[in-house]
GROMACS .gro file of C-alpha atoms in nm:
model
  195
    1UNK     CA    1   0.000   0.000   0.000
    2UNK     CA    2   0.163   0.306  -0.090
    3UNK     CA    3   0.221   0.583   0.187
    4UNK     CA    4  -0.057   0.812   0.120
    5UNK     CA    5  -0.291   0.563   0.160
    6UNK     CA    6  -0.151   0.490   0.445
    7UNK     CA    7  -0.182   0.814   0.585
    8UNK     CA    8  -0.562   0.825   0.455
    9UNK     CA    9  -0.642   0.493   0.623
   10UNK     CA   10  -0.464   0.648   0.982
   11UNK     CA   11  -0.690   0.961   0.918
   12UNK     CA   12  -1.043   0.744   0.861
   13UNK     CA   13  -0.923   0.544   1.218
   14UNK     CA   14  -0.879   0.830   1.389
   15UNK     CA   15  -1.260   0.933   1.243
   16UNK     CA   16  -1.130   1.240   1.076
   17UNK     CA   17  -1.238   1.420   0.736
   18UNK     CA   18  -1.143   1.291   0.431
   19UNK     CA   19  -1.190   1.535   0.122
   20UNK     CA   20  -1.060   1.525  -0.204
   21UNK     CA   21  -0.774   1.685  -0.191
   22UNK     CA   22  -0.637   1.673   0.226
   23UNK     CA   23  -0.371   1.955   0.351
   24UNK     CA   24  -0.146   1.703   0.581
   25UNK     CA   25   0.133   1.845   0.788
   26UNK     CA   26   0.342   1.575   0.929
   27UNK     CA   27   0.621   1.632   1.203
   28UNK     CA   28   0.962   1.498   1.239
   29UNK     CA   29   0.990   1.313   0.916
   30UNK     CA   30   1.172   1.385   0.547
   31UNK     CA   31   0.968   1.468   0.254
   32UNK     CA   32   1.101   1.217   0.012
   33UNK     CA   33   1.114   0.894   0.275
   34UNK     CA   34   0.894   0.965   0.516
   35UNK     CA   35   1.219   0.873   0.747
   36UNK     CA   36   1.201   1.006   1.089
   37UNK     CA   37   1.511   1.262   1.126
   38UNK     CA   38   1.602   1.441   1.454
   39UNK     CA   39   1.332   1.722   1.446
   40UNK     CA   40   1.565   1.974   1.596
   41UNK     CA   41   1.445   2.344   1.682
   42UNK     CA   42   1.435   2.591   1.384
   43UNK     CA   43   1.505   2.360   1.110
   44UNK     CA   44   1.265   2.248   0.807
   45UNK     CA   45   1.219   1.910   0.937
   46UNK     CA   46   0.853   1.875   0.913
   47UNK     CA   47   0.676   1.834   0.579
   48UNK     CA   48   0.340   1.982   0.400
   49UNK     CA   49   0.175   1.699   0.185
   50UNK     CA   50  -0.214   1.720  -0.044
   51UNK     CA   51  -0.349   1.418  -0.047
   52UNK     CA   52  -0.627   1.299  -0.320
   53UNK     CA   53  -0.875   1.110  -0.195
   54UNK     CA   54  -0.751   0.850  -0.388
   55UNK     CA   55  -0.426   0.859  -0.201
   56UNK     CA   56  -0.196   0.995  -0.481
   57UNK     CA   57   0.062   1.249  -0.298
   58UNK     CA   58   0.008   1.543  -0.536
   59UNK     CA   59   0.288   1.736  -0.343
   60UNK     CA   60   0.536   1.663  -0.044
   61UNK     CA   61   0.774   1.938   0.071
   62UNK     CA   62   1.007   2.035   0.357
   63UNK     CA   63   0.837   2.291   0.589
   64UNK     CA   64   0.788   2.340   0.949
   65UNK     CA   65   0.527   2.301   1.206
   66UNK     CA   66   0.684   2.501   1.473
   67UNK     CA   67   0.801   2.861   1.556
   68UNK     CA   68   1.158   2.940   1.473
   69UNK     CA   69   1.428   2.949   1.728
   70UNK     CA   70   1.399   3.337   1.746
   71UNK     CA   71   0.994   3.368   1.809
   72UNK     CA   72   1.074   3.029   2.036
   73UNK     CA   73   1.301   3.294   2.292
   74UNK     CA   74   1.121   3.624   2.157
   75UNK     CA   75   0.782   3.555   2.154
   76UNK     CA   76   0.488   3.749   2.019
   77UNK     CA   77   0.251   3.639   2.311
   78UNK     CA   78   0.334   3.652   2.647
   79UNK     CA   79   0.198   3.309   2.677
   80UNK     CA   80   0.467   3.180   2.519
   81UNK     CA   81   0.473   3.089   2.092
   82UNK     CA   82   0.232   2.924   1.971
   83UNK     CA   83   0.296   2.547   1.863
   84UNK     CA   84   0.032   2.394   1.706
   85UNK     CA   85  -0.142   2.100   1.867
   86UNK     CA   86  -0.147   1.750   1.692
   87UNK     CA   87  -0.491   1.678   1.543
   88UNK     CA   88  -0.707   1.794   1.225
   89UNK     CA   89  -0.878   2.170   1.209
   90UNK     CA   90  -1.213   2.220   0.990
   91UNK     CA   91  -1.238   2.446   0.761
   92UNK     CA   92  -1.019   2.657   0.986
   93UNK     CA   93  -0.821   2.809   0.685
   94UNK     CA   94  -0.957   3.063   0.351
   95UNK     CA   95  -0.757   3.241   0.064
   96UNK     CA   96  -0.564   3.542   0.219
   97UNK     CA   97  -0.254   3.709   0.271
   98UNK     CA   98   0.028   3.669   0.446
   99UNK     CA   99   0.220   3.987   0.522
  100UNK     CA  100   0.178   4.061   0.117
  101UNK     CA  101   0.190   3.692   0.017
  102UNK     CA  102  -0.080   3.490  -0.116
  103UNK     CA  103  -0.146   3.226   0.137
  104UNK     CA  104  -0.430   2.996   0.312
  105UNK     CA  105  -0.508   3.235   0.674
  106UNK     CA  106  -0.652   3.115   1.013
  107UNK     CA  107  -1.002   3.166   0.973
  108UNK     CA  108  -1.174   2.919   1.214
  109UNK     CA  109  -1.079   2.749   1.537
  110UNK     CA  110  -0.691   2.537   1.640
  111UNK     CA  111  -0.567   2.450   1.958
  112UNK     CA  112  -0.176   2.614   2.017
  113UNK     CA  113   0.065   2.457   2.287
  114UNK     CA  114   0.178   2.817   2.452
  115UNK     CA  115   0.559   2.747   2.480
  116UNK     CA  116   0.579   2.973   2.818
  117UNK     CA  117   0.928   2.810   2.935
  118UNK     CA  118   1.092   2.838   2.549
  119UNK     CA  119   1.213   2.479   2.572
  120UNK     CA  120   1.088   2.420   2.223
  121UNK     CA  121   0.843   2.095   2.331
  122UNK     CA  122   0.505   2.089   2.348
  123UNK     CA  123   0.487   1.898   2.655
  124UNK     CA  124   0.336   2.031   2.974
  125UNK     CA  125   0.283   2.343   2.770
  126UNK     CA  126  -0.078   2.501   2.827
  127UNK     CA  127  -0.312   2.505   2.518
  128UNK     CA  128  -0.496   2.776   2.349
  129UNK     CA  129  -0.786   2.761   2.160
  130UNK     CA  130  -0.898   3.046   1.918
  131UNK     CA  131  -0.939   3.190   1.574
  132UNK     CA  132  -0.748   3.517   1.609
  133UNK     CA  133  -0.345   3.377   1.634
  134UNK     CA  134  -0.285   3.423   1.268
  135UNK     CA  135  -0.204   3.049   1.233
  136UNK     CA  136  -0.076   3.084   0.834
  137UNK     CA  137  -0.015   2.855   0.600
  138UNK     CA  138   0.267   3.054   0.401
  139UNK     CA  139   0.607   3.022   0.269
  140UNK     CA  140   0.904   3.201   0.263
  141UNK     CA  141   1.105   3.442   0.016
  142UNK     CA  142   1.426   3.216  -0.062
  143UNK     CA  143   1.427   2.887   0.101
  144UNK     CA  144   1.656   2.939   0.387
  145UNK     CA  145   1.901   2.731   0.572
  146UNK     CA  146   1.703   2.786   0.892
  147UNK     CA  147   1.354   2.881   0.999
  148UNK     CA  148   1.447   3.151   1.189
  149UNK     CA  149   1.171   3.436   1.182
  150UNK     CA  150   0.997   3.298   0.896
  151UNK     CA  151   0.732   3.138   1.182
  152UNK     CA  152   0.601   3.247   1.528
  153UNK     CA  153   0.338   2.970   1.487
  154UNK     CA  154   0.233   2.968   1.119
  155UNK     CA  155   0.245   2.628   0.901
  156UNK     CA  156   0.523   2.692   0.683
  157UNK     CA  157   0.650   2.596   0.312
  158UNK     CA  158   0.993   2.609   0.265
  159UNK     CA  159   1.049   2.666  -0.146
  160UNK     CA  160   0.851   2.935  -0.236
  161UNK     CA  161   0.783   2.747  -0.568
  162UNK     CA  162   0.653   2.448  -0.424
  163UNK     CA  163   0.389   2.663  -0.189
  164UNK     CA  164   0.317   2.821  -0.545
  165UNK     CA  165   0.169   2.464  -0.634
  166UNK     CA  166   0.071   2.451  -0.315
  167UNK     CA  167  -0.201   2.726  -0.363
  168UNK     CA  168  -0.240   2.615  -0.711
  169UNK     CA  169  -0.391   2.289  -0.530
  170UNK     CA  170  -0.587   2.451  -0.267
  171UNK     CA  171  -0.757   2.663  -0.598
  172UNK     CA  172  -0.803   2.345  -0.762
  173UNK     CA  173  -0.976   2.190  -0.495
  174UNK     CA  174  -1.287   2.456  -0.564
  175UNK     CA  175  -1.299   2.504  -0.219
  176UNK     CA  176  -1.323   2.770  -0.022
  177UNK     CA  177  -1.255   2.668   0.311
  178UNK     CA  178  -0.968   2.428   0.419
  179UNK     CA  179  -0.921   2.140   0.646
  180UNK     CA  180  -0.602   2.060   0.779
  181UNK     CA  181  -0.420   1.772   0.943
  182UNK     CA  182  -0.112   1.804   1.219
  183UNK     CA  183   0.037   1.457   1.262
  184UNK     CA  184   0.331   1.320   1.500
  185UNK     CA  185   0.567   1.145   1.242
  186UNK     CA  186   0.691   0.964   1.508
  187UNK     CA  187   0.358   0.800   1.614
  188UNK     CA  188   0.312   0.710   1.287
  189UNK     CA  189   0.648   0.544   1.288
  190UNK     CA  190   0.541   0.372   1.624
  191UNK     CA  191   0.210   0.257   1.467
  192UNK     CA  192   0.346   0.128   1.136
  193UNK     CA  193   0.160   0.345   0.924
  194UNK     CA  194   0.521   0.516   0.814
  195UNK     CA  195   0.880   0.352   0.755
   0.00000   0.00000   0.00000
């Protein structure tokens, strides 16, 4: 079975949404393997996949999850920066911008870890729940060695030509209104839907 259908048989057990085309964030794992890799702060080892329904991977690229090191000690709340909390978010994102750049913006509802002691973890952090912490799905200018200030909490593309397909997708999908899936590589290492 190939490893988006995989992925799309994991989402149906866990009783989640299954569209045609499915915005899938996975954490901790390499775009072209799946391989788990060290997931180390401020680097672009996360990955952005669309899914068809079918289970065809119609794109799989580096991006990142999590804040950068620099909103990780410098944060824009006082809570802490927002990390994202594992788990899929209905129709939670819309056609926007992104500080000038055309992107998918928070529109509805997602739970945040608030990373108050900067450790970088989610663990034992408190969670947030709202529609106003400008959770973006964006990319970046030039593909950078690090993520640095490119995210304070937004979903992030690395290759600004990739995200270009990216959007291409979302338009394709003749929606309007996004789903989107945050996934633990690691558990899905530990459950054998991965490696």
């Amino acid at each position: 079975m190939s490893a988006g259908l995989k992925i799309l048989e994991y989402l149906q057990s866990e009783k989640f949404r299954i569209r045609a085309y499915n915005i899938v964030y996975i954490e901790g794992v390499d775009p072209d393997t799946f391989a788990l890799n060290d997931d180390k702060i401020d680097y672009w080892n996360d990955v952005r996949c669309v899914i068809r329904d079918d289970g065809e991977i119609l794109l799989c690229n580096q991006a990142t999850t999590e804040p950068g090191i620099w909103y990780t000690k410098f944060p824009m709340n006082p809570g802490g920066a927002a990390r994202i909390a594992f788990g899929q978010y209905l129709d939670a994102w819309t056609f926007g911008n992104h500080k000038g750049q055309y992107a998918i913006v928070q529109c509805g509802d997602v739970k945040v870890h608030r990373d108050f002691n900067k450790d970088g973890f989610r663990t034992g952090d408190r969670i947030d729940t709202g529609n106003w912490f400008g959770i973006n799905q964006h990319t970046t200018s030039y593909a950078p060695e690090t993520v640095g200030k490119w995210s304070a909490g937004c979903l992030v593309g690395r290759y600004p030509q990739s995200h270009a397909k990216f959007m291409r997708l979302c338009q394709d999908s003749g929606r309007r209104y996004f789903d989107t899936t945050v996934l633990d590589g690691s558990v899905l290492h530990q459950l054998g839907v991965l490696g």
